[in-house]
PDB file of C-alpha atoms in Angstrom:
ATOM      1  CA  MET A 556     -12.157  19.249   1.203  1.00 77.00           C
ATOM      2  CA  PRO A 557     -11.392  15.408   1.511  1.00 84.00           C
ATOM      3  CA  SER A 558      -9.330  13.908   4.436  1.00 88.00           C
ATOM      4  CA  ALA A 559      -7.960  10.918   5.742  1.00 90.00           C
ATOM      5  CA  THR A 560      -6.266   9.707   8.780  1.00 95.00           C
ATOM      6  CA  PHE A 561      -4.232   6.395   9.572  1.00 95.00           C
ATOM      7  CA  THR A 562      -2.978   5.076  12.699  1.00 97.00           C
ATOM      8  CA  GLU A 563      -0.379   2.209  13.432  1.00 97.00           C
ATOM      9  CA  THR A 564       1.662   0.599  16.242  1.00 98.00           C
ATOM     10  CA  VAL A 565       5.040  -0.724  16.021  1.00 97.00           C
ATOM     11  CA  THR A 566       7.129  -1.918  19.008  1.00 97.00           C
ATOM     12  CA  ILE A 567      10.605  -0.445  18.570  1.00 97.00           C
ATOM     13  CA  ASP A 568      13.639  -2.334  20.536  1.00 95.00           C
ATOM     14  CA  ALA A 569      15.523   0.754  21.703  1.00 96.00           C
ATOM     15  CA  ASP A 570      14.533   3.168  25.006  1.00 96.00           C
ATOM     16  CA  PRO A 571      12.369   5.885  24.160  1.00 97.00           C
ATOM     17  CA  ALA A 572      14.787   8.717  24.532  1.00 96.00           C
ATOM     18  CA  ASN A 573      17.078   6.714  21.843  1.00 96.00           C
ATOM     19  CA  VAL A 574      14.256   6.488  19.442  1.00 97.00           C
ATOM     20  CA  TRP A 575      12.858  10.073  20.021  1.00 97.00           C
ATOM     21  CA  ASP A 576      16.692  11.174  18.774  1.00 97.00           C
ATOM     22  CA  GLN A 577      16.335   9.076  15.984  1.00 96.00           C
ATOM     23  CA  LEU A 578      13.451  10.594  14.862  1.00 97.00           C
ATOM     24  CA  GLN A 579      15.761  13.536  14.177  1.00 97.00           C
ATOM     25  CA  GLU A 580      17.172  12.338  11.568  1.00 96.00           C
ATOM     26  CA  PRO A 581      15.438  13.229   8.353  1.00 95.00           C
ATOM     27  CA  ASP A 582      15.700  10.262   6.460  1.00 94.00           C
ATOM     28  CA  VAL A 583      13.509   8.609   9.046  1.00 94.00           C
ATOM     29  CA  TRP A 584      10.709  10.348   7.358  1.00 95.00           C
ATOM     30  CA  ALA A 585      11.790   9.624   3.571  1.00 93.00           C
ATOM     31  CA  SER A 586       9.028   6.677   3.290  1.00 88.00           C
ATOM     32  CA  LEU A 587       6.637   7.651   5.721  1.00 92.00           C
ATOM     33  CA  GLY A 588       2.645   8.778   4.376  1.00 89.00           C
ATOM     34  CA  PRO A 589       3.219  10.875   0.985  1.00 89.00           C
ATOM     35  CA  VAL A 590       6.969  11.695   1.710  1.00 92.00           C
ATOM     36  CA  GLN A 591       9.419   9.694  -0.493  1.00 92.00           C
ATOM     37  CA  LYS A 592      12.553  11.888  -0.238  1.00 95.00           C
ATOM     38  CA  VAL A 593      14.232  14.258   2.251  1.00 97.00           C
ATOM     39  CA  TRP A 594      16.427  17.444   1.380  1.00 97.00           C
ATOM     40  CA  ASP A 595      17.494  20.187   3.218  1.00 98.00           C
ATOM     41  CA  PRO A 596      17.200  19.546   6.576  1.00 98.00           C
ATOM     42  CA  ILE A 597      17.192  22.269   9.584  1.00 98.00           C
ATOM     43  CA  ILE A 598      18.198  21.429  12.775  1.00 97.00           C
ATOM     44  CA  GLU A 599      18.342  23.227  15.962  1.00 97.00           C
ATOM     45  CA  ASP A 600      19.637  21.988  19.422  1.00 95.00           C
ATOM     46  CA  GLY A 601      19.529  18.345  18.086  1.00 94.00           C
ATOM     47  CA  VAL A 602      16.039  18.776  17.073  1.00 97.00           C
ATOM     48  CA  LEU A 603      14.826  18.717  13.378  1.00 98.00           C
ATOM     49  CA  THR A 604      12.472  21.244  12.788  1.00 98.00           C
ATOM     50  CA  GLY A 605      12.106  21.295   9.303  1.00 98.00           C
ATOM     51  CA  PHE A 606      12.596  19.748   5.903  1.00 98.00           C
ATOM     52  CA  THR A 607      11.881  20.043   2.472  1.00 98.00           C
ATOM     53  CA  TRP A 608      10.360  16.844   0.565  1.00 97.00           C
ATOM     54  CA  SER A 609       8.977  15.537  -2.384  1.00 94.00           C
ATOM     55  CA  THR A 610       6.514  12.804  -3.677  1.00 86.00           C
ATOM     56  CA  ASP A 611       5.776  11.448  -6.992  1.00 83.00           C
ATOM     57  CA  ILE A 612       1.863  11.245  -7.547  1.00 74.00           C
ATOM     58  CA  GLY A 613       1.070   9.449 -10.917  1.00 74.00           C
ATOM     59  CA  GLY A 614       4.732  10.981 -12.413  1.00 82.00           C
ATOM     60  CA  LYS A 615       3.695  14.352 -11.317  1.00 80.00           C
ATOM     61  CA  VAL A 616       6.562  15.315  -8.446  1.00 87.00           C
ATOM     62  CA  TYR A 617       5.393  17.646  -5.822  1.00 86.00           C
ATOM     63  CA  GLU A 618       7.513  19.608  -3.599  1.00 94.00           C
ATOM     64  CA  GLY A 619       6.657  20.466   0.037  1.00 95.00           C
ATOM     65  CA  THR A 620       8.059  21.014   3.485  1.00 97.00           C
ATOM     66  CA  GLY A 621       8.173  19.636   6.747  1.00 97.00           C
ATOM     67  CA  THR A 622       7.829  21.869  10.117  1.00 98.00           C
ATOM     68  CA  ALA A 623       7.866  20.254  13.138  1.00 98.00           C
ATOM     69  CA  ILE A 624       5.293  21.778  15.469  1.00 97.00           C
ATOM     70  CA  SER A 625       5.932  20.085  18.297  1.00 97.00           C
ATOM     71  CA  HIS A 626       8.063  18.190  20.386  1.00 97.00           C
ATOM     72  CA  GLU A 627       9.069  16.515  23.653  1.00 97.00           C
ATOM     73  CA  ARG A 628      12.017  14.137  23.792  1.00 96.00           C
ATOM     74  CA  PRO A 629      11.283  11.195  24.702  1.00 97.00           C
ATOM     75  CA  THR A 630       7.401  11.285  24.518  1.00 97.00           C
ATOM     76  CA  SER A 631       6.530  12.969  21.108  1.00 98.00           C
ATOM     77  CA  TYR A 632       7.419  14.744  17.522  1.00 98.00           C
ATOM     78  CA  GLU A 633       4.782  16.172  15.440  1.00 98.00           C
ATOM     79  CA  LEU A 634       5.508  17.198  11.961  1.00 97.00           C
ATOM     80  CA  LEU A 635       3.260  19.510   9.542  1.00 97.00           C
ATOM     81  CA  LEU A 636       3.389  18.450   6.033  1.00 96.00           C
ATOM     82  CA  ASP A 637       2.517  20.924   3.464  1.00 95.00           C
ATOM     83  CA  THR A 638       2.124  21.253  -0.142  1.00 89.00           C
ATOM     84  CA  THR A 639       0.446  23.098  -2.867  1.00 86.00           C
ATOM     85  CA  GLU A 640      -1.815  20.391  -3.227  1.00 82.00           C
ATOM     86  CA  MET A 641      -2.498  18.664   0.315  1.00 86.00           C
ATOM     87  CA  SER A 642      -1.415  19.150   4.027  1.00 92.00           C
ATOM     88  CA  GLY A 643      -1.303  17.050   6.861  1.00 93.00           C
ATOM     89  CA  THR A 644       0.287  16.172  10.111  1.00 97.00           C
ATOM     90  CA  ILE A 645       2.626  13.292  10.690  1.00 97.00           C
ATOM     91  CA  THR A 646       2.531  12.294  14.973  1.00 97.00           C
ATOM     92  CA  ALA A 647       4.950  10.004  16.713  1.00 98.00           C
ATOM     93  CA  ASP A 648       3.903   9.276  20.045  1.00 98.00           C
ATOM     94  CA  LEU A 649       6.108   7.019  22.225  1.00 98.00           C
ATOM     95  CA  SER A 650       6.023   5.493  25.492  1.00 98.00           C
ATOM     96  CA  PRO A 651       8.089   2.629  27.049  1.00 96.00           C
ATOM     97  CA  ALA A 652       7.311  -0.900  26.527  1.00 95.00           C
ATOM     98  CA  ASN A 653       8.827  -3.940  27.388  1.00 87.00           C
ATOM     99  CA  PRO A 654      12.074  -3.241  29.582  1.00 88.00           C
ATOM    100  CA  GLY A 655      14.277  -1.285  26.909  1.00 91.00           C
ATOM    101  CA  SER A 656      11.687  -1.240  24.671  1.00 96.00           C
ATOM    102  CA  THR A 657       9.464   1.805  22.626  1.00 97.00           C
ATOM    103  CA  GLU A 658       5.754   1.305  21.631  1.00 98.00           C
ATOM    104  CA  ALA A 659       5.067   3.879  19.147  1.00 98.00           C
ATOM    105  CA  VAL A 660       1.747   5.396  17.752  1.00 98.00           C
ATOM    106  CA  VAL A 661       2.700   7.080  14.522  1.00 98.00           C
ATOM    107  CA  ALA A 662      -0.551   8.562  12.779  1.00 97.00           C
ATOM    108  CA  ILE A 663      -0.950  10.599   9.706  1.00 96.00           C
ATOM    109  CA  GLU A 664      -3.707  12.830   9.144  1.00 96.00           C
ATOM    110  CA  LEU A 665      -3.849  14.215   5.308  1.00 91.00           C
ATOM    111  CA  LYS A 666      -6.458  16.944   3.884  1.00 90.00           C
ATOM    112  CA  SER A 667      -6.494  18.235   0.142  1.00 85.00           C
ATOM    113  CA  LYS A 668      -5.933  21.645  -0.415  1.00 85.00           C
ATOM    114  CA  GLY A 669      -6.716  22.296  -3.578  1.00 72.00           C
ATOM    115  CA  LEU A 670      -9.481  21.260  -6.807  1.00 70.00           C
ATOM    116  CA  LEU A 671      -6.858  19.126  -8.536  1.00 63.00           C
ATOM    117  CA  SER A 672      -6.215  17.042  -5.119  1.00 67.00           C
ATOM    118  CA  SER A 673      -9.815  16.545  -4.445  1.00 68.00           C
ATOM    119  CA  MET A 674     -10.454  15.068  -7.331  1.00 74.00           C
ATOM    120  CA  PHE A 675      -7.295  12.886  -6.942  1.00 76.00           C
ATOM    121  CA  PHE A 676      -7.342  12.227  -3.443  1.00 77.00           C
ATOM    122  CA  PRO A 677      -9.222   8.811  -3.122  1.00 78.00           C
ATOM    123  CA  ALA A 678      -6.466   7.488  -5.246  1.00 78.00           C
ATOM    124  CA  ILE A 679      -3.984   8.902  -2.721  1.00 78.00           C
ATOM    125  CA  LYS A 680      -5.933   8.086   0.265  1.00 81.00           C
ATOM    126  CA  ASN A 681      -6.120   4.269  -0.707  1.00 82.00           C
ATOM    127  CA  ALA A 682      -2.360   4.444  -1.995  1.00 81.00           C
ATOM    128  CA  ILE A 683      -1.283   5.774   1.644  1.00 84.00           C
ATOM    129  CA  GLY A 684      -3.634   3.922   3.442  1.00 82.00           C
ATOM    130  CA  SER A 685      -2.626   0.700   2.253  1.00 84.00           C
ATOM    131  CA  GLY A 686       1.259   1.327   2.508  1.00 88.00           C
ATOM    132  CA  PHE A 687       1.391   3.150   5.605  1.00 93.00           C
ATOM    133  CA  PRO A 688       1.229  -0.415   7.995  1.00 93.00           C
ATOM    134  CA  ASN A 689       4.382  -1.581   6.338  1.00 94.00           C
ATOM    135  CA  GLN A 690       5.767   1.729   6.350  1.00 94.00           C
ATOM    136  CA  VAL A 691       5.351   2.171   9.842  1.00 96.00           C
ATOM    137  CA  SER A 692       6.100  -1.741  10.299  1.00 95.00           C
ATOM    138  CA  ASP A 693      10.015  -1.040   8.478  1.00 95.00           C
ATOM    139  CA  MET A 694      10.433   2.131  10.351  1.00 95.00           C
ATOM    140  CA  GLY A 695      10.676   0.416  13.559  1.00 95.00           C
ATOM    141  CA  ALA A 696      12.572  -2.170  12.364  1.00 94.00           C
ATOM    142  CA  ARG A 697      15.044   0.041  11.167  1.00 92.00           C
ATOM    143  CA  LEU A 698      14.936   2.009  14.451  1.00 93.00           C
ATOM    144  CA  SER A 699      14.961  -0.817  16.163  1.00 91.00           C
ATOM    145  CA  THR A 700      18.372  -2.084  14.501  1.00 81.00           C
ATOM    146  CA  ALA A 701      20.271   1.560  14.521  1.00 72.00           C
ATOM    147  CA  SER A 702      20.334   1.622  18.370  1.00 60.00           C
TER     148      SER A 702
END
């Protein structure tokens, strides 16, 4: 099955612990990669452990789940994204940068799961790949202003 990986780095004007805490807000994930809308978050002991999400591809809405598969405050957070047509991970690795700042390396890896997805995956890959740099930049700006 086809797959794609994209990685972007952004500097956020907040310390890693603050950034990690903000990553536990469901809305942060609502515009990253294929995710366009997030609802029904599950937060356990201050950790976003899951949510339902959707994306619109070619006029058809696909719903999926997001599940935290690994997290270590304040250095990393990884989500598994799953739908009937594709699955993958979004990873945020955080490290201290200039005094009080964070360097965030955000990576997304997607794999098609179904025949229909395989046929349309090149278009999905191009759409996500072209938008991912701006999505990560926007996320960094949002997390900087929220601190």
